[in-house]
DNA sequence: CGACGGGTTGATTGTCCTCAAAGCCTGTGG
DNA sequence: CCACAGGCTTTGAGGACAATCAACCCGTCG
């Protein structure tokens, strides 16, 4: 069983890591998903709960005509697919080659019923997802394109533990669908931040970004 | 103590209503807020949890320059201010003259620690808030103005138990700040729906809306 | 090589925002 | 009782920001 509290880096076990031993029902296995493959689909029965071991995952909803809203990116250490519900409310896909650990949801719930500490951790995690969604509503409803991209960079800077440089696993279209923009607008905003001297591009594919002036970016984030 | 499960109408107690007697710590009192007054502010210590007895409440976040995003409307029967957290993440204001019941958060948490049923209900409620926020992210990130207003009408139609006619407690600006639009755009969308023959206005202030063609409105909702 | 995916940049369009004016209703005070 | 102010809503005109459409560049891989 993986640590219930969503900690990062992944090798730092949550406070429940040590409980594994005496919860026999917590059988967890590991699984690999190739870049671009679906892990589960919206409205499918929620059979498992997942934790990212390596790689990255996007969770999204689709409108009937294909418009997509990514609700969250799941990075190394993140737990996802925990719906407290019979069915998944998002589709989850591997953004890059990804390894996940998984546990049967019903096992988790069975243990939670007898172990208040685990039950409490489920609440903590759901609450943490709620807080993220609330903040994201503000971003999607009221921030400008530049503010959204700045907020995105700061979020990734915080969550990706890279030294100095943010190595984004996702393409511009994913970022756009996360921020409620188009990929062109994201690209333009990044170019503008580059022109401002707030960041530099490193890799050949422009996905490695060095945040030169975090304060400036933070000021842009309303 | 009010029912923990968020039921409506308010006089239908949740499954925990009967537990009141033997949880002495569940002291709840009632309070009145005049139209427009603040119930609690963002980042204030979360001392109480609230339930709307009559009236309506808006929960919102502000950006530094005054842009506002309303995260939710709380209608009769709704429980709000339950943050599972030390501080409130929204500001809550009475939209109209409003009566609320309130309970000390710490009491709730104390009871939840010993009563798994109550703890489970906290999770259910948090999860329900999360689902709403997730759906709202899709609306804010990817829907057009007309689709947003259609979705809003359907939500209010579902949640307000009025017979046939939706009696909105909030002004156009509140609707706009909920939908990530301006009040003029909301007004224009409603006029367009009226022109389509999808709805009719009843009251003198245009807040009573009869949904004539729910199917048409539902089709607009992507 | 050539196709493809991903990214940037430019030109144009369109949706929604901004600014403005007017109507309606309510409440208040002369 | 009427005058008038203020809040709320609608509607119009113009503008701005992001979307759309399109071209091009670059790296990778068959």
Short mmCIF file of N, CA and C in Angstrom, two decimals, chain B residues 95-177:
data_model
loop_
_atom_site.label_atom_id
_atom_site.label_comp_id
_atom_site.label_asym_id
_atom_site.label_seq_id
_atom_site.Cartn_x
_atom_site.Cartn_y
_atom_site.Cartn_z
N UNK B 95 -26.88 37.06 0.41
CA UNK B 95 -27.35 37.70 -0.82
C UNK B 95 -28.63 38.46 -0.55
N UNK B 96 -29.48 37.87 0.25
CA UNK B 96 -30.73 38.50 0.72
C UNK B 96 -30.77 38.29 2.23
N UNK B 97 -31.76 38.82 2.88
CA UNK B 97 -31.91 38.55 4.32
C UNK B 97 -31.91 37.03 4.53
N UNK B 98 -31.05 36.59 5.42
CA UNK B 98 -30.79 35.16 5.51
C UNK B 98 -30.71 34.69 6.97
N UNK B 99 -31.32 33.55 7.24
CA UNK B 99 -31.15 32.91 8.54
C UNK B 99 -30.29 31.66 8.39
N UNK B 100 -29.33 31.54 9.29
CA UNK B 100 -28.46 30.36 9.25
C UNK B 100 -28.44 29.70 10.63
N UNK B 101 -28.27 28.39 10.64
CA UNK B 101 -27.92 27.71 11.87
C UNK B 101 -26.42 27.53 11.86
N UNK B 102 -25.82 27.53 13.01
CA UNK B 102 -24.37 27.35 13.03
C UNK B 102 -23.93 26.46 14.19
N UNK B 103 -22.84 25.80 13.95
CA UNK B 103 -22.26 24.87 14.93
C UNK B 103 -20.77 25.10 14.97
N UNK B 104 -20.20 24.98 16.13
CA UNK B 104 -18.76 25.16 16.24
C UNK B 104 -18.04 24.06 15.48
N UNK B 105 -17.08 24.46 14.67
CA UNK B 105 -16.35 23.50 13.86
C UNK B 105 -15.61 22.48 14.74
N UNK B 106 -15.00 22.96 15.80
CA UNK B 106 -14.22 22.05 16.64
C UNK B 106 -15.11 20.98 17.27
N UNK B 107 -16.37 21.36 17.58
CA UNK B 107 -17.30 20.38 18.12
C UNK B 107 -17.54 19.29 17.09
N UNK B 108 -17.80 19.74 15.87
CA UNK B 108 -18.05 18.81 14.78
C UNK B 108 -16.89 17.86 14.63
N UNK B 109 -15.69 18.41 14.69
CA UNK B 109 -14.51 17.56 14.49
C UNK B 109 -14.31 16.61 15.66
N UNK B 110 -14.63 17.10 16.84
CA UNK B 110 -14.50 16.23 18.01
C UNK B 110 -15.45 15.05 17.90
N UNK B 111 -16.66 15.34 17.52
CA UNK B 111 -17.63 14.26 17.37
C UNK B 111 -17.21 13.31 16.25
N UNK B 112 -16.70 13.91 15.16
CA UNK B 112 -16.31 13.10 14.01
C UNK B 112 -15.21 12.12 14.39
N UNK B 113 -14.38 12.52 15.35
CA UNK B 113 -13.27 11.64 15.72
C UNK B 113 -13.76 10.36 16.39
N UNK B 114 -14.89 10.44 17.07
CA UNK B 114 -15.37 9.23 17.77
C UNK B 114 -16.54 8.57 17.04
N UNK B 115 -17.16 9.28 16.16
CA UNK B 115 -18.31 8.72 15.46
C UNK B 115 -18.00 8.57 13.97
N UNK B 116 -17.71 7.37 13.53
CA UNK B 116 -17.33 7.15 12.12
C UNK B 116 -18.42 7.58 11.15
N UNK B 117 -19.67 7.47 11.57
CA UNK B 117 -20.75 7.86 10.67
C UNK B 117 -20.68 9.34 10.36
N UNK B 118 -20.42 10.13 11.38
CA UNK B 118 -20.30 11.57 11.17
C UNK B 118 -19.06 11.89 10.35
N UNK B 119 -17.98 11.22 10.68
CA UNK B 119 -16.76 11.43 9.90
C UNK B 119 -17.01 11.13 8.43
N UNK B 120 -17.72 10.06 8.19
CA UNK B 120 -18.02 9.69 6.81
C UNK B 120 -18.86 10.75 6.13
N UNK B 121 -19.76 11.34 6.88
CA UNK B 121 -20.59 12.39 6.28
C UNK B 121 -19.80 13.63 5.95
N UNK B 122 -18.79 13.92 6.73
CA UNK B 122 -17.92 15.05 6.39
C UNK B 122 -17.26 14.78 5.05
N UNK B 123 -16.82 13.54 4.87
CA UNK B 123 -16.17 13.18 3.61
C UNK B 123 -17.16 13.29 2.45
N UNK B 124 -18.37 12.80 2.66
CA UNK B 124 -19.39 12.87 1.61
C UNK B 124 -19.63 14.32 1.20
N UNK B 125 -19.71 15.19 2.17
CA UNK B 125 -20.00 16.59 1.85
C UNK B 125 -18.84 17.25 1.14
N UNK B 126 -17.64 17.00 1.63
CA UNK B 126 -16.46 17.56 0.98
C UNK B 126 -16.38 17.06 -0.45
N UNK B 127 -16.68 15.78 -0.62
CA UNK B 127 -16.64 15.19 -1.94
C UNK B 127 -17.69 15.81 -2.86
N UNK B 128 -18.82 16.10 -2.30
CA UNK B 128 -19.87 16.74 -3.11
C UNK B 128 -19.45 18.15 -3.53
N UNK B 129 -18.81 18.87 -2.63
CA UNK B 129 -18.28 20.18 -3.00
C UNK B 129 -17.23 20.04 -4.09
N UNK B 130 -16.41 19.01 -3.98
CA UNK B 130 -15.36 18.79 -4.96
C UNK B 130 -15.97 18.53 -6.34
N UNK B 131 -16.99 17.70 -6.38
CA UNK B 131 -17.63 17.40 -7.67
C UNK B 131 -18.18 18.68 -8.31
N UNK B 132 -18.79 19.50 -7.49
CA UNK B 132 -19.32 20.76 -8.03
C UNK B 132 -18.20 21.62 -8.59
N UNK B 133 -17.12 21.71 -7.86
CA UNK B 133 -16.00 22.54 -8.32
C UNK B 133 -15.42 21.98 -9.61
N UNK B 134 -15.33 20.68 -9.73
CA UNK B 134 -14.80 20.07 -10.94
C UNK B 134 -15.68 20.38 -12.15
N UNK B 135 -16.97 20.26 -11.96
CA UNK B 135 -17.88 20.59 -13.06
C UNK B 135 -17.78 22.07 -13.42
N UNK B 136 -17.59 22.88 -12.39
CA UNK B 136 -17.54 24.32 -12.64
C UNK B 136 -16.24 24.71 -13.36
N UNK B 137 -15.18 23.97 -13.10
CA UNK B 137 -13.94 24.24 -13.85
C UNK B 137 -14.17 24.03 -15.34
N UNK B 138 -14.88 22.98 -15.69
CA UNK B 138 -15.18 22.73 -17.11
C UNK B 138 -15.98 23.89 -17.69
N UNK B 139 -16.96 24.34 -16.94
CA UNK B 139 -17.78 25.47 -17.40
C UNK B 139 -16.93 26.71 -17.60
N UNK B 140 -16.11 27.04 -16.60
CA UNK B 140 -15.33 28.28 -16.66
C UNK B 140 -14.23 28.21 -17.71
N UNK B 141 -13.68 27.02 -17.90
CA UNK B 141 -12.56 26.91 -18.81
C UNK B 141 -12.96 26.77 -20.26
N UNK B 142 -14.11 26.17 -20.51
CA UNK B 142 -14.38 25.75 -21.89
C UNK B 142 -15.75 26.08 -22.45
N UNK B 143 -16.67 26.58 -21.65
CA UNK B 143 -18.00 26.82 -22.22
C UNK B 143 -18.17 28.26 -22.67
N UNK B 144 -19.03 28.47 -23.66
CA UNK B 144 -19.34 29.81 -24.15
C UNK B 144 -20.30 30.50 -23.18
N UNK B 145 -20.49 31.78 -23.39
CA UNK B 145 -21.36 32.56 -22.51
C UNK B 145 -22.77 31.96 -22.47
N UNK B 146 -23.29 31.64 -23.63
CA UNK B 146 -24.65 31.10 -23.69
C UNK B 146 -24.74 29.74 -22.97
N UNK B 147 -23.74 28.93 -23.17
CA UNK B 147 -23.72 27.63 -22.50
C UNK B 147 -23.62 27.79 -20.98
N UNK B 148 -22.85 28.76 -20.55
CA UNK B 148 -22.72 28.97 -19.11
C UNK B 148 -24.04 29.38 -18.49
N UNK B 149 -24.71 30.31 -19.16
CA UNK B 149 -25.99 30.78 -18.62
C UNK B 149 -27.02 29.66 -18.65
N UNK B 150 -27.02 28.86 -19.70
CA UNK B 150 -27.93 27.72 -19.77
C UNK B 150 -27.65 26.75 -18.62
N UNK B 151 -26.38 26.48 -18.39
CA UNK B 151 -26.01 25.57 -17.30
C UNK B 151 -26.44 26.13 -15.95
N UNK B 152 -26.27 27.43 -15.82
CA UNK B 152 -26.68 28.09 -14.57
C UNK B 152 -28.18 27.93 -14.33
N UNK B 153 -28.96 28.17 -15.36
CA UNK B 153 -30.41 28.05 -15.22
C UNK B 153 -30.81 26.63 -14.84
N UNK B 154 -30.17 25.67 -15.46
CA UNK B 154 -30.51 24.29 -15.15
C UNK B 154 -30.11 23.94 -13.72
N UNK B 155 -28.96 24.45 -13.29
CA UNK B 155 -28.54 24.19 -11.91
C UNK B 155 -29.54 24.79 -10.92
N UNK B 156 -29.92 26.02 -11.18
CA UNK B 156 -30.85 26.68 -10.26
C UNK B 156 -32.23 26.03 -10.32
N UNK B 157 -32.61 25.60 -11.50
CA UNK B 157 -33.89 24.92 -11.64
C UNK B 157 -33.90 23.64 -10.80
N UNK B 158 -32.76 22.96 -10.79
CA UNK B 158 -32.66 21.72 -10.03
C UNK B 158 -32.64 22.00 -8.53
N UNK B 159 -31.94 23.07 -8.15
CA UNK B 159 -31.71 23.28 -6.72
C UNK B 159 -32.78 24.11 -6.04
N UNK B 160 -33.37 25.05 -6.77
CA UNK B 160 -34.47 25.82 -6.19
C UNK B 160 -35.73 25.01 -6.42
N UNK B 161 -36.47 24.80 -5.37
CA UNK B 161 -37.59 23.88 -5.47
C UNK B 161 -38.88 24.56 -5.92
N UNK B 162 -38.75 25.72 -6.52
CA UNK B 162 -39.94 26.43 -6.98
C UNK B 162 -40.73 25.61 -7.98
N UNK B 163 -42.02 25.84 -8.03
CA UNK B 163 -42.88 25.12 -8.96
C UNK B 163 -42.83 25.85 -10.30
N UNK B 164 -42.22 25.21 -11.27
CA UNK B 164 -42.18 25.75 -12.62
C UNK B 164 -41.26 26.95 -12.79
N UNK B 165 -41.36 27.88 -11.86
CA UNK B 165 -40.63 29.12 -12.06
C UNK B 165 -39.40 29.18 -11.15
N UNK B 166 -38.29 29.59 -11.74
CA UNK B 166 -37.04 29.75 -10.99
C UNK B 166 -36.99 31.17 -10.42
N UNK B 167 -37.03 31.28 -9.12
CA UNK B 167 -36.98 32.60 -8.47
C UNK B 167 -35.56 32.84 -7.98
N UNK B 168 -34.78 33.54 -8.77
CA UNK B 168 -33.38 33.74 -8.44
C UNK B 168 -33.22 34.75 -7.31
N UNK B 169 -32.44 34.41 -6.29
CA UNK B 169 -32.21 35.38 -5.22
C UNK B 169 -31.11 36.38 -5.55
N UNK B 170 -30.31 36.09 -6.59
CA UNK B 170 -29.11 36.91 -6.82
C UNK B 170 -29.26 37.82 -8.04
N UNK B 171 -28.50 38.89 -8.05
CA UNK B 171 -28.55 39.85 -9.15
C UNK B 171 -27.68 39.37 -10.30
N UNK B 172 -27.76 40.09 -11.40
CA UNK B 172 -27.01 39.70 -12.60
C UNK B 172 -25.50 39.71 -12.37
N UNK B 173 -25.05 40.63 -11.56
CA UNK B 173 -23.61 40.68 -11.29
C UNK B 173 -23.14 39.43 -10.56
N UNK B 174 -23.94 38.95 -9.63
CA UNK B 174 -23.58 37.72 -8.93
C UNK B 174 -23.53 36.55 -9.90
N UNK B 175 -24.52 36.49 -10.76
CA UNK B 175 -24.53 35.41 -11.75
C UNK B 175 -23.27 35.49 -12.61
N UNK B 176 -22.96 36.71 -13.04
CA UNK B 176 -21.79 36.93 -13.88
C UNK B 176 -20.51 36.48 -13.16
N UNK B 177 -20.38 36.86 -11.90
CA UNK B 177 -19.16 36.50 -11.17
C UNK B 177 -19.11 35.01 -10.86
#
